[in-house]
Amino acid sequence: MQKSKIKKTDMPKNPNVLLLGLPGPGLIGTMAMTYIIHSLKMDLIGEIETNPASIVFIDNGQIVGPVRIYKSGKIFAILSDIPIDYDNAVDFTDAIVDFSKKNNIDLIIFTSGIHVPDRNIANLKTYGLVTDEKLEKILYDNEIPKFLSGVISGPDATILTQLKSSTIPTIALHTECNYFFPDPDAAMQTIKILSHIIKIEIDLTEFKKQIDYLRLQNRQLMEETLNVLQAQREQPTTPPQIYK
Amino acid sequence: MSDFASFIEKQMNSFFGDAHFDDFIHKELVPLSHIKEKHSSWILEVDLPLVDKKNIEITLLDEHLTVKAKLTKIYCISRGSSVTEFDYFKKTIKLPSGINTKQISAIFKNGILRITMPRLANGKKISIE
């Protein structure tokens, strides 16, 4: 068995950071990234091609794809408005790694959620996973507990595996959430953690006012995301012969 | 409407304007729901944002459970130049078989309605020879 090694790379003092927000459990990544892009007034600088594109976004009369890239200063963000299914996860991650190399990204931060049915909404926890030993200091400095044991499945697993084997240091943040319904509280917790890491204050007043509406407006995307996650769970799992 | 709210609405309407759930069929919002089996019960959860507990109505008819909940504020969805107003959620769910309907209970917390439906304990006993 190949031994897993954690890498050691020096992190610049003022790194170029790429934030990733994709539809997943509780739609945490999508809601958090949408708000950050809005709050930091990030500029739309490009998109990641999805083939074939099933939907397009119209912005100021221009057609753009559902997976878009934004930038403000040294912060980049990739926001997807469609769930990334298993078949596209590898190509999608390759595109992210390629973009990161071309744009001298020093750190990727991937945001997602883990299902905790009896979580304390007033005190949600975010757990961190790193692909590079140097990044553990970031977790420590920001009081983010390490994700010590458990299972990550679906597109998250594929994306993280690909990112781990790339040369770009990555932190994965998993916040306790409701897996099945849009969870703005968990998204808000993720924004707080990201705000500490990137050292940019993000005012959550507007987000708090919209919590109920975010749950209403994201029903369709939540259902589509669950269909993708569920399809992967139900992929051929031939029972062992003994149970037939 | 705030900047962020209009930003979100514009985004959602662009992507899902033509397929916004089945809301437009009966002009009622369809809530998200999830059912799971836990121990000897089925647990049905229904996501009901913008709802007060006192405005939720749960009815059981034959094998169907209907949840209807009035919103605290009218919710509008715009499609092109037309705006549709919604003031309640409604969803009817076919229940799994073998439920003890006399023991169904419900709680409402953080905008999520949780209905616990115990299964009937009337299985046939099998003796061991």
mmCIF file of C-alpha atoms in Angstrom:
data_model
loop_
_atom_site.group_PDB
_atom_site.id
_atom_site.type_symbol
_atom_site.label_atom_id
_atom_site.label_comp_id
_atom_site.label_asym_id
_atom_site.label_seq_id
_atom_site.Cartn_x
_atom_site.Cartn_y
_atom_site.Cartn_z
ATOM 1 C CA MET A 1 0.000 0.000 0.000
ATOM 2 C CA GLN A 2 1.284 3.438 -0.925
ATOM 3 C CA LYS A 3 2.157 5.515 2.094
ATOM 4 C CA SER A 4 0.286 8.804 2.303
ATOM 5 C CA LYS A 5 2.595 11.761 2.800
ATOM 6 C CA ILE A 6 1.652 15.248 3.861
ATOM 7 C CA LYS A 7 3.483 17.946 1.922
ATOM 8 C CA LYS A 8 5.457 20.883 3.309
ATOM 9 C CA THR A 9 5.340 24.126 1.354
ATOM 10 C CA ASP A 10 6.167 27.633 2.540
ATOM 11 C CA MET A 11 3.135 29.892 2.568
ATOM 12 C CA PRO A 12 3.714 33.539 1.536
ATOM 13 C CA LYS A 13 2.698 36.208 4.056
ATOM 14 C CA ASN A 14 0.104 37.643 1.706
ATOM 15 C CA PRO A 15 -1.008 34.677 -0.395
ATOM 16 C CA ASN A 16 -3.229 34.542 -3.452
ATOM 17 C CA VAL A 17 -6.247 32.634 -2.165
ATOM 18 C CA LEU A 18 -8.867 30.795 -4.200
ATOM 19 C CA LEU A 19 -12.196 30.114 -2.472
ATOM 20 C CA LEU A 20 -14.390 27.320 -3.808
ATOM 21 C CA GLY A 21 -18.162 27.282 -3.321
ATOM 22 C CA LEU A 22 -20.107 24.426 -4.888
ATOM 23 C CA PRO A 23 -23.589 23.050 -4.228
ATOM 24 C CA GLY A 24 -23.269 20.334 -1.601
ATOM 25 C CA PRO A 25 -24.719 19.392 1.793
ATOM 26 C CA GLY A 26 -26.927 22.248 3.049
ATOM 27 C CA LEU A 27 -25.771 24.362 0.062
ATOM 28 C CA ILE A 28 -23.211 25.887 2.412
ATOM 29 C CA GLY A 29 -20.540 26.520 -0.218
ATOM 30 C CA THR A 30 -22.914 28.181 -2.680
ATOM 31 C CA MET A 31 -24.622 30.461 -0.159
ATOM 32 C CA ALA A 32 -21.366 31.449 1.572
ATOM 33 C CA MET A 33 -19.565 32.185 -1.685
ATOM 34 C CA THR A 34 -22.478 34.127 -3.172
ATOM 35 C CA TYR A 35 -22.480 36.415 -0.149
ATOM 36 C CA ILE A 36 -18.702 36.849 -0.064
ATOM 37 C CA ILE A 37 -18.638 37.736 -3.776
ATOM 38 C CA HIS A 38 -21.423 40.244 -3.192
ATOM 39 C CA SER A 39 -19.900 41.730 0.002
ATOM 40 C CA LEU A 40 -16.387 42.105 -1.372
ATOM 41 C CA LYS A 41 -17.776 43.426 -4.664
ATOM 42 C CA MET A 42 -15.672 40.889 -6.526
ATOM 43 C CA ASP A 43 -15.389 41.211 -10.294
ATOM 44 C CA LEU A 44 -16.468 38.478 -12.651
ATOM 45 C CA ILE A 45 -13.268 37.584 -14.516
ATOM 46 C CA GLY A 46 -14.153 34.350 -16.278
ATOM 47 C CA GLU A 47 -15.831 31.012 -16.112
ATOM 48 C CA ILE A 48 -15.073 27.336 -16.118
ATOM 49 C CA GLU A 49 -16.597 25.673 -19.124
ATOM 50 C CA THR A 50 -19.071 22.942 -18.422
ATOM 51 C CA ASN A 51 -19.722 20.640 -21.293
ATOM 52 C CA PRO A 52 -22.519 20.542 -22.256
ATOM 53 C CA ALA A 53 -23.865 23.638 -20.469
ATOM 54 C CA SER A 54 -27.446 22.861 -19.420
ATOM 55 C CA ILE A 55 -28.121 26.384 -18.189
ATOM 56 C CA VAL A 56 -26.576 29.786 -18.706
ATOM 57 C CA PHE A 57 -26.532 32.956 -16.645
ATOM 58 C CA ILE A 58 -27.438 36.320 -18.115
ATOM 59 C CA ASP A 59 -25.545 39.199 -16.545
ATOM 60 C CA ASN A 60 -25.927 42.692 -17.994
ATOM 61 C CA GLY A 61 -27.012 41.168 -21.293
ATOM 62 C CA GLN A 62 -24.037 38.807 -21.449
ATOM 63 C CA ILE A 63 -24.271 35.023 -21.437
ATOM 64 C CA VAL A 64 -22.024 33.379 -18.850
ATOM 65 C CA GLY A 65 -21.860 29.803 -17.650
ATOM 66 C CA PRO A 66 -22.994 28.388 -14.316
ATOM 67 C CA VAL A 67 -19.440 28.018 -12.965
ATOM 68 C CA ARG A 68 -17.915 31.448 -12.669
ATOM 69 C CA ILE A 69 -14.645 32.954 -11.456
ATOM 70 C CA TYR A 70 -14.502 36.197 -9.484
ATOM 71 C CA LYS A 71 -11.623 38.314 -8.184
ATOM 72 C CA SER A 72 -10.946 41.119 -5.745
ATOM 73 C CA GLY A 73 -7.308 41.939 -4.912
ATOM 74 C CA LYS A 74 -5.555 38.727 -3.973
ATOM 75 C CA ILE A 75 -8.797 36.845 -3.357
ATOM 76 C CA PHE A 76 -10.288 34.711 -6.118
ATOM 77 C CA ALA A 77 -13.581 32.821 -5.859
ATOM 78 C CA ILE A 78 -15.155 30.083 -7.936
ATOM 79 C CA LEU A 79 -18.912 29.761 -7.581
ATOM 80 C CA SER A 80 -20.957 27.006 -9.151
ATOM 81 C CA ASP A 81 -24.716 27.202 -9.501
ATOM 82 C CA ILE A 82 -25.001 23.606 -10.620
ATOM 83 C CA PRO A 83 -24.043 20.539 -8.613
ATOM 84 C CA ILE A 84 -20.843 18.906 -9.860
ATOM 85 C CA ASP A 85 -21.637 15.273 -10.486
ATOM 86 C CA TYR A 86 -19.228 12.362 -10.273
ATOM 87 C CA ASP A 87 -18.662 12.231 -14.049
ATOM 88 C CA ASN A 88 -17.523 15.860 -14.145
ATOM 89 C CA ALA A 89 -15.700 16.111 -10.824
ATOM 90 C CA VAL A 90 -12.269 15.112 -12.170
ATOM 91 C CA ASP A 91 -12.362 17.476 -15.174
ATOM 92 C CA PHE A 92 -13.738 20.219 -12.961
ATOM 93 C CA THR A 93 -10.895 19.841 -10.456
ATOM 94 C CA ASP A 94 -8.316 19.678 -13.239
ATOM 95 C CA ALA A 95 -9.662 22.998 -14.500
ATOM 96 C CA ILE A 96 -9.352 24.493 -11.006
ATOM 97 C CA VAL A 97 -5.765 23.261 -10.629
ATOM 98 C CA ASP A 98 -4.915 24.585 -14.090
ATOM 99 C CA PHE A 99 -6.444 27.971 -13.266
ATOM 100 C CA SER A 100 -4.601 28.035 -9.922
ATOM 101 C CA LYS A 101 -1.239 27.387 -11.548
ATOM 102 C CA LYS A 102 -1.768 30.065 -14.192
ATOM 103 C CA ASN A 103 -2.807 32.607 -11.572
ATOM 104 C CA ASN A 104 -0.169 31.779 -8.954
ATOM 105 C CA ILE A 105 -2.693 30.656 -6.374
ATOM 106 C CA ASP A 106 -0.913 29.871 -3.096
ATOM 107 C CA LEU A 107 -3.877 28.449 -1.254
ATOM 108 C CA ILE A 108 -7.220 26.876 -2.178
ATOM 109 C CA ILE A 109 -9.996 26.865 0.422
ATOM 110 C CA PHE A 110 -12.789 24.396 -0.284
ATOM 111 C CA THR A 111 -16.043 24.855 1.637
ATOM 112 C CA SER A 112 -18.633 22.184 2.344
ATOM 113 C CA GLY A 113 -20.737 20.634 5.084
ATOM 114 C CA ILE A 114 -21.144 17.514 7.167
ATOM 115 C CA HIS A 115 -24.504 16.252 8.351
ATOM 116 C CA VAL A 116 -24.920 16.584 12.116
ATOM 117 C CA PRO A 117 -28.616 16.074 12.967
ATOM 118 C CA ASP A 118 -28.394 17.215 16.589
ATOM 119 C CA ARG A 119 -26.017 20.126 16.097
ATOM 120 C CA ASN A 120 -26.198 23.241 18.263
ATOM 121 C CA ILE A 121 -27.214 26.009 15.848
ATOM 122 C CA ALA A 122 -25.947 28.680 18.248
ATOM 123 C CA ASN A 123 -22.522 27.068 18.303
ATOM 124 C CA LEU A 124 -21.844 25.387 14.969
ATOM 125 C CA LYS A 125 -18.427 23.889 14.448
ATOM 126 C CA THR A 126 -16.262 23.982 11.355
ATOM 127 C CA TYR A 127 -13.637 21.298 10.915
ATOM 128 C CA GLY A 128 -10.503 21.665 8.808
ATOM 129 C CA LEU A 129 -8.534 19.271 6.633
ATOM 130 C CA VAL A 130 -5.210 20.245 5.088
ATOM 131 C CA THR A 131 -3.114 18.823 2.272
ATOM 132 C CA ASP A 132 0.042 20.539 3.459
ATOM 133 C CA GLU A 133 1.622 20.476 6.908
ATOM 134 C CA LYS A 134 2.291 24.230 6.872
ATOM 135 C CA LEU A 135 -1.446 24.882 6.708
ATOM 136 C CA GLU A 136 -2.015 23.359 10.122
ATOM 137 C CA LYS A 137 -0.810 26.649 11.590
ATOM 138 C CA ILE A 138 -3.699 28.404 9.821
ATOM 139 C CA LEU A 139 -6.133 25.984 11.448
ATOM 140 C CA TYR A 140 -4.474 26.488 14.826
ATOM 141 C CA ASP A 141 -4.345 30.311 14.546
ATOM 142 C CA ASN A 142 -8.037 30.422 13.638
ATOM 143 C CA GLU A 143 -9.092 27.877 16.280
ATOM 144 C CA ILE A 144 -10.413 25.466 13.639
ATOM 145 C CA PRO A 145 -10.469 21.900 14.964
ATOM 146 C CA LYS A 146 -8.989 19.273 12.664
ATOM 147 C CA PHE A 147 -11.358 16.852 10.956
ATOM 148 C CA LEU A 148 -9.903 13.811 12.688
ATOM 149 C CA SER A 149 -12.099 10.945 11.578
ATOM 150 C CA GLY A 150 -15.177 10.286 9.490
ATOM 151 C CA VAL A 151 -16.133 9.818 5.863
ATOM 152 C CA ILE A 152 -16.420 12.336 3.025
ATOM 153 C CA SER A 153 -18.323 11.011 0.035
ATOM 154 C CA GLY A 154 -19.695 12.155 -3.314
ATOM 155 C CA PRO A 155 -18.102 14.872 -5.436
ATOM 156 C CA ASP A 156 -16.356 16.337 -2.374
ATOM 157 C CA ALA A 157 -14.313 13.150 -2.079
ATOM 158 C CA THR A 158 -13.279 13.212 -5.748
ATOM 159 C CA ILE A 159 -12.442 16.915 -5.701
ATOM 160 C CA LEU A 160 -10.416 16.639 -2.487
ATOM 161 C CA THR A 161 -8.518 13.602 -3.755
ATOM 162 C CA GLN A 162 -7.600 15.474 -6.931
ATOM 163 C CA LEU A 163 -6.594 18.600 -5.027
ATOM 164 C CA LYS A 164 -4.510 16.542 -2.617
ATOM 165 C CA SER A 165 -2.523 15.088 -5.484
ATOM 166 C CA SER A 166 -1.969 18.547 -7.001
ATOM 167 C CA THR A 167 0.800 20.918 -5.959
ATOM 168 C CA ILE A 168 -1.615 23.584 -4.694
ATOM 169 C CA PRO A 169 -1.946 23.619 -0.878
ATOM 170 C CA THR A 170 -5.590 23.165 0.060
ATOM 171 C CA ILE A 171 -7.693 23.598 3.179
ATOM 172 C CA ALA A 172 -11.107 21.902 3.229
ATOM 173 C CA LEU A 173 -13.602 23.396 5.655
ATOM 174 C CA HIS A 174 -16.552 21.228 6.658
ATOM 175 C CA THR A 175 -19.223 22.897 8.764
ATOM 176 C CA GLU A 176 -21.895 21.069 10.745
ATOM 177 C CA CYS A 177 -25.153 21.362 8.838
ATOM 178 C CA ASN A 178 -28.519 20.002 7.844
ATOM 179 C CA TYR A 179 -27.626 17.851 4.842
ATOM 180 C CA PHE A 180 -31.088 17.856 3.268
ATOM 181 C CA PHE A 181 -32.244 21.475 3.522
ATOM 182 C CA PRO A 182 -30.506 24.763 2.674
ATOM 183 C CA ASP A 183 -28.709 25.737 5.862
ATOM 184 C CA PRO A 184 -27.925 29.489 5.943
ATOM 185 C CA ASP A 185 -26.797 29.279 9.594
ATOM 186 C CA ALA A 186 -24.046 26.873 8.580
ATOM 187 C CA ALA A 187 -23.183 29.084 5.600
ATOM 188 C CA MET A 188 -22.891 32.053 7.958
ATOM 189 C CA GLN A 189 -20.521 30.101 10.209
ATOM 190 C CA THR A 190 -18.429 29.248 7.121
ATOM 191 C CA ILE A 191 -18.286 32.939 6.121
ATOM 192 C CA LYS A 192 -17.062 33.843 9.632
ATOM 193 C CA ILE A 193 -14.258 31.274 9.436
ATOM 194 C CA LEU A 194 -13.274 32.318 5.902
ATOM 195 C CA SER A 195 -13.290 35.954 6.977
ATOM 196 C CA HIS A 196 -10.768 35.134 9.746
ATOM 197 C CA ILE A 197 -8.533 33.131 7.426
ATOM 198 C CA ILE A 198 -8.397 35.723 4.655
ATOM 199 C CA LYS A 199 -8.252 38.506 7.268
ATOM 200 C CA ILE A 200 -11.033 40.532 5.678
ATOM 201 C CA GLU A 201 -14.010 41.592 7.758
ATOM 202 C CA ILE A 202 -17.338 40.572 6.227
ATOM 203 C CA ASP A 203 -20.452 42.211 7.644
ATOM 204 C CA LEU A 204 -23.173 39.571 8.064
ATOM 205 C CA THR A 205 -26.062 41.957 8.794
ATOM 206 C CA GLU A 206 -27.566 41.650 5.333
ATOM 207 C CA PHE A 207 -27.123 37.886 5.284
ATOM 208 C CA LYS A 208 -28.937 37.488 8.631
ATOM 209 C CA LYS A 209 -31.923 39.422 7.281
ATOM 210 C CA GLN A 210 -32.198 37.036 4.340
ATOM 211 C CA ILE A 211 -31.926 33.696 6.159
ATOM 212 C CA ASP A 212 -35.550 32.619 5.616
ATOM 213 C CA TYR A 213 -35.563 33.798 2.008
ATOM 214 C CA LEU A 214 -32.344 31.908 1.261
ATOM 215 C CA ARG A 215 -34.081 28.729 2.427
ATOM 216 C CA LEU A 216 -37.046 29.489 0.197
ATOM 217 C CA GLN A 217 -35.100 30.542 -2.876
ATOM 218 C CA ASN A 218 -32.695 27.642 -2.819
ATOM 219 C CA ARG A 219 -35.247 24.801 -2.708
ATOM 220 C CA GLN A 220 -34.794 23.864 -6.354
ATOM 221 C CA LEU A 221 -30.999 23.862 -6.216
ATOM 222 C CA MET A 222 -31.092 21.856 -2.973
ATOM 223 C CA GLU A 223 -33.280 19.223 -4.583
ATOM 224 C CA GLU A 224 -31.065 19.024 -7.665
ATOM 225 C CA THR A 225 -27.976 18.747 -5.471
ATOM 226 C CA LEU A 226 -29.502 15.938 -3.423
ATOM 227 C CA ASN A 227 -30.396 14.104 -6.644
ATOM 228 C CA VAL A 228 -26.729 14.233 -7.660
ATOM 229 C CA LEU A 229 -25.508 13.150 -4.232
ATOM 230 C CA GLN A 230 -28.150 10.429 -4.050
ATOM 231 C CA ALA A 231 -27.353 9.120 -7.545
ATOM 232 C CA GLN A 232 -23.819 8.517 -6.418
ATOM 233 C CA ARG A 233 -24.898 6.815 -3.256
ATOM 234 C CA GLU A 234 -27.115 4.491 -5.262
ATOM 235 C CA GLN A 235 -24.472 3.608 -7.796
ATOM 236 C CA PRO A 236 -24.022 -0.131 -8.336
ATOM 237 C CA THR A 237 -23.402 -1.577 -4.948
ATOM 238 C CA THR A 238 -23.583 -5.289 -5.550
ATOM 239 C CA PRO A 239 -24.262 -6.977 -2.260
ATOM 240 C CA PRO A 240 -21.752 -9.579 -1.176
ATOM 241 C CA GLN A 241 -22.680 -13.064 -2.424
ATOM 242 C CA ILE A 242 -23.565 -14.220 1.054
ATOM 243 C CA TYR A 243 -26.594 -11.883 1.216
ATOM 244 C CA LYS A 244 -28.125 -12.939 -2.123
ATOM 245 C CA MET B 1 -35.446 44.724 -1.160
ATOM 246 C CA SER B 2 -31.761 44.761 -0.196
ATOM 247 C CA ASP B 3 -28.891 44.490 -2.698
ATOM 248 C CA PHE B 4 -28.110 40.964 -1.611
ATOM 249 C CA ALA B 5 -31.750 39.875 -1.818
ATOM 250 C CA SER B 6 -32.117 41.198 -5.352
ATOM 251 C CA PHE B 7 -28.764 39.665 -6.312
ATOM 252 C CA ILE B 8 -29.920 36.252 -5.086
ATOM 253 C CA GLU B 9 -33.358 36.592 -6.647
ATOM 254 C CA LYS B 10 -31.921 37.616 -10.003
ATOM 255 C CA GLN B 11 -29.587 34.645 -9.890
ATOM 256 C CA MET B 12 -32.240 32.131 -8.893
ATOM 257 C CA ASN B 13 -34.749 33.418 -11.409
ATOM 258 C CA SER B 14 -32.199 33.236 -14.202
ATOM 259 C CA PHE B 15 -31.456 29.622 -13.461
ATOM 260 C CA PHE B 16 -34.720 28.245 -12.264
ATOM 261 C CA GLY B 17 -37.290 30.731 -13.488
ATOM 262 C CA ASP B 18 -38.954 28.173 -15.721
ATOM 263 C CA ALA B 19 -38.770 25.277 -13.352
ATOM 264 C CA HIS B 20 -39.266 26.804 -9.939
ATOM 265 C CA PHE B 21 -40.454 23.617 -8.290
ATOM 266 C CA ASP B 22 -44.150 23.016 -8.869
ATOM 267 C CA ASP B 23 -45.040 26.269 -7.125
ATOM 268 C CA PHE B 24 -46.866 27.706 -10.123
ATOM 269 C CA ILE B 25 -49.140 24.724 -10.781
ATOM 270 C CA HIS B 26 -51.397 25.336 -7.782
ATOM 271 C CA LYS B 27 -49.981 28.728 -6.786
ATOM 272 C CA GLU B 28 -48.681 27.304 -3.533
ATOM 273 C CA LEU B 29 -45.098 26.865 -2.388
ATOM 274 C CA VAL B 30 -43.902 23.278 -2.201
ATOM 275 C CA PRO B 31 -41.633 22.816 0.828
ATOM 276 C CA LEU B 32 -38.583 20.559 0.853
ATOM 277 C CA SER B 33 -39.098 17.379 2.840
ATOM 278 C CA HIS B 34 -37.125 14.348 3.816
ATOM 279 C CA ILE B 35 -38.203 11.024 5.288
ATOM 280 C CA LYS B 36 -35.964 8.574 7.088
ATOM 281 C CA GLU B 37 -36.356 5.434 9.134
ATOM 282 C CA LYS B 38 -35.113 5.580 12.689
ATOM 283 C CA HIS B 39 -35.442 2.731 15.148
ATOM 284 C CA SER B 40 -39.122 1.751 15.067
ATOM 285 C CA SER B 41 -40.415 4.985 13.521
ATOM 286 C CA TRP B 42 -40.442 6.974 10.331
ATOM 287 C CA ILE B 43 -39.289 10.561 10.730
ATOM 288 C CA LEU B 44 -40.612 13.092 8.239
ATOM 289 C CA GLU B 45 -38.962 16.517 8.210
ATOM 290 C CA VAL B 46 -40.425 19.476 6.338
ATOM 291 C CA ASP B 47 -38.517 22.726 5.850
ATOM 292 C CA LEU B 48 -40.859 25.625 6.624
ATOM 293 C CA PRO B 49 -39.029 28.963 6.666
ATOM 294 C CA LEU B 50 -41.089 32.126 7.272
ATOM 295 C CA VAL B 51 -43.688 30.137 9.213
ATOM 296 C CA ASP B 52 -45.056 30.324 12.783
ATOM 297 C CA LYS B 53 -45.978 27.132 14.622
ATOM 298 C CA LYS B 54 -49.566 28.359 15.129
ATOM 299 C CA ASN B 55 -50.066 28.587 11.370
ATOM 300 C CA ILE B 56 -49.204 24.977 10.575
ATOM 301 C CA GLU B 57 -51.975 22.498 9.813
ATOM 302 C CA ILE B 58 -51.268 18.790 9.558
ATOM 303 C CA THR B 59 -54.022 16.481 8.330
ATOM 304 C CA LEU B 60 -54.064 12.759 7.831
ATOM 305 C CA LEU B 61 -56.442 11.233 5.314
ATOM 306 C CA ASP B 62 -56.211 7.565 4.404
ATOM 307 C CA GLU B 63 -52.542 7.005 3.670
ATOM 308 C CA HIS B 64 -51.758 10.616 2.918
ATOM 309 C CA LEU B 65 -50.416 13.288 5.203
ATOM 310 C CA THR B 66 -50.856 16.928 4.210
ATOM 311 C CA VAL B 67 -48.875 19.805 5.659
ATOM 312 C CA LYS B 68 -50.206 23.296 5.050
ATOM 313 C CA ALA B 69 -48.529 26.351 6.545
ATOM 314 C CA LYS B 70 -49.304 30.021 6.170
ATOM 315 C CA LEU B 71 -46.322 32.325 5.650
ATOM 316 C CA THR B 72 -45.734 35.246 7.998
ATOM 317 C CA LYS B 73 -45.115 37.442 4.924
ATOM 318 C CA ILE B 74 -46.220 37.194 1.327
ATOM 319 C CA TYR B 75 -43.451 35.775 -0.827
ATOM 320 C CA CYS B 76 -43.162 36.942 -4.431
ATOM 321 C CA ILE B 77 -41.533 35.231 -7.365
ATOM 322 C CA SER B 78 -41.063 37.259 -10.528
ATOM 323 C CA ARG B 79 -40.901 35.689 -13.946
ATOM 324 C CA GLY B 80 -40.269 38.182 -16.685
ATOM 325 C CA SER B 81 -42.645 41.038 -16.085
ATOM 326 C CA SER B 82 -45.180 39.055 -14.032
ATOM 327 C CA VAL B 83 -45.001 38.666 -10.282
ATOM 328 C CA THR B 84 -46.733 35.794 -8.471
ATOM 329 C CA GLU B 85 -47.556 36.110 -4.783
ATOM 330 C CA PHE B 86 -47.526 33.112 -2.463
ATOM 331 C CA ASP B 87 -48.818 33.067 1.085
ATOM 332 C CA TYR B 88 -48.621 29.419 2.089
ATOM 333 C CA PHE B 89 -46.760 26.155 1.751
ATOM 334 C CA LYS B 90 -48.563 22.924 0.960
ATOM 335 C CA LYS B 91 -47.359 19.392 0.448
ATOM 336 C CA THR B 92 -49.094 16.012 0.531
ATOM 337 C CA ILE B 93 -47.006 12.939 1.184
ATOM 338 C CA LYS B 94 -47.999 9.288 0.820
ATOM 339 C CA LEU B 95 -47.069 7.552 4.024
ATOM 340 C CA PRO B 96 -45.183 4.276 4.210
ATOM 341 C CA SER B 97 -47.394 1.337 5.140
ATOM 342 C CA GLY B 98 -47.738 -0.052 8.668
ATOM 343 C CA ILE B 99 -47.835 3.215 10.612
ATOM 344 C CA ASN B 100 -49.553 3.535 13.951
ATOM 345 C CA THR B 101 -51.567 6.639 13.030
ATOM 346 C CA LYS B 102 -52.817 7.104 16.627
ATOM 347 C CA GLN B 103 -49.254 7.686 17.827
ATOM 348 C CA ILE B 104 -48.107 10.267 15.265
ATOM 349 C CA SER B 105 -46.529 13.324 16.900
ATOM 350 C CA ALA B 106 -44.956 16.545 15.654
ATOM 351 C CA ILE B 107 -42.589 19.252 16.813
ATOM 352 C CA PHE B 108 -41.549 22.519 15.143
ATOM 353 C CA LYS B 109 -38.098 23.915 15.822
ATOM 354 C CA ASN B 110 -35.886 26.346 13.890
ATOM 355 C CA GLY B 111 -38.348 26.375 11.003
ATOM 356 C CA ILE B 112 -38.290 22.609 10.556
ATOM 357 C CA LEU B 113 -41.381 20.507 11.197
ATOM 358 C CA ARG B 114 -40.481 17.049 12.453
ATOM 359 C CA ILE B 115 -43.237 14.420 12.366
ATOM 360 C CA THR B 116 -42.571 11.124 14.113
ATOM 361 C CA MET B 117 -44.641 8.184 12.898
ATOM 362 C CA PRO B 118 -44.192 5.000 14.923
ATOM 363 C CA ARG B 119 -44.616 1.728 13.075
ATOM 364 C CA LEU B 120 -47.262 -0.759 14.140
ATOM 365 C CA ALA B 121 -45.835 -3.477 16.330
ATOM 366 C CA ASN B 122 -48.024 -6.248 14.971
ATOM 367 C CA GLY B 123 -45.475 -8.539 13.415
ATOM 368 C CA LYS B 124 -45.999 -12.292 13.450
ATOM 369 C CA LYS B 125 -43.956 -14.091 16.062
ATOM 370 C CA ILE B 126 -41.799 -16.883 14.697
ATOM 371 C CA SER B 127 -40.888 -19.659 17.045
ATOM 372 C CA ILE B 128 -37.490 -21.292 17.044
ATOM 373 C CA GLU B 129 -37.568 -25.076 16.863
#
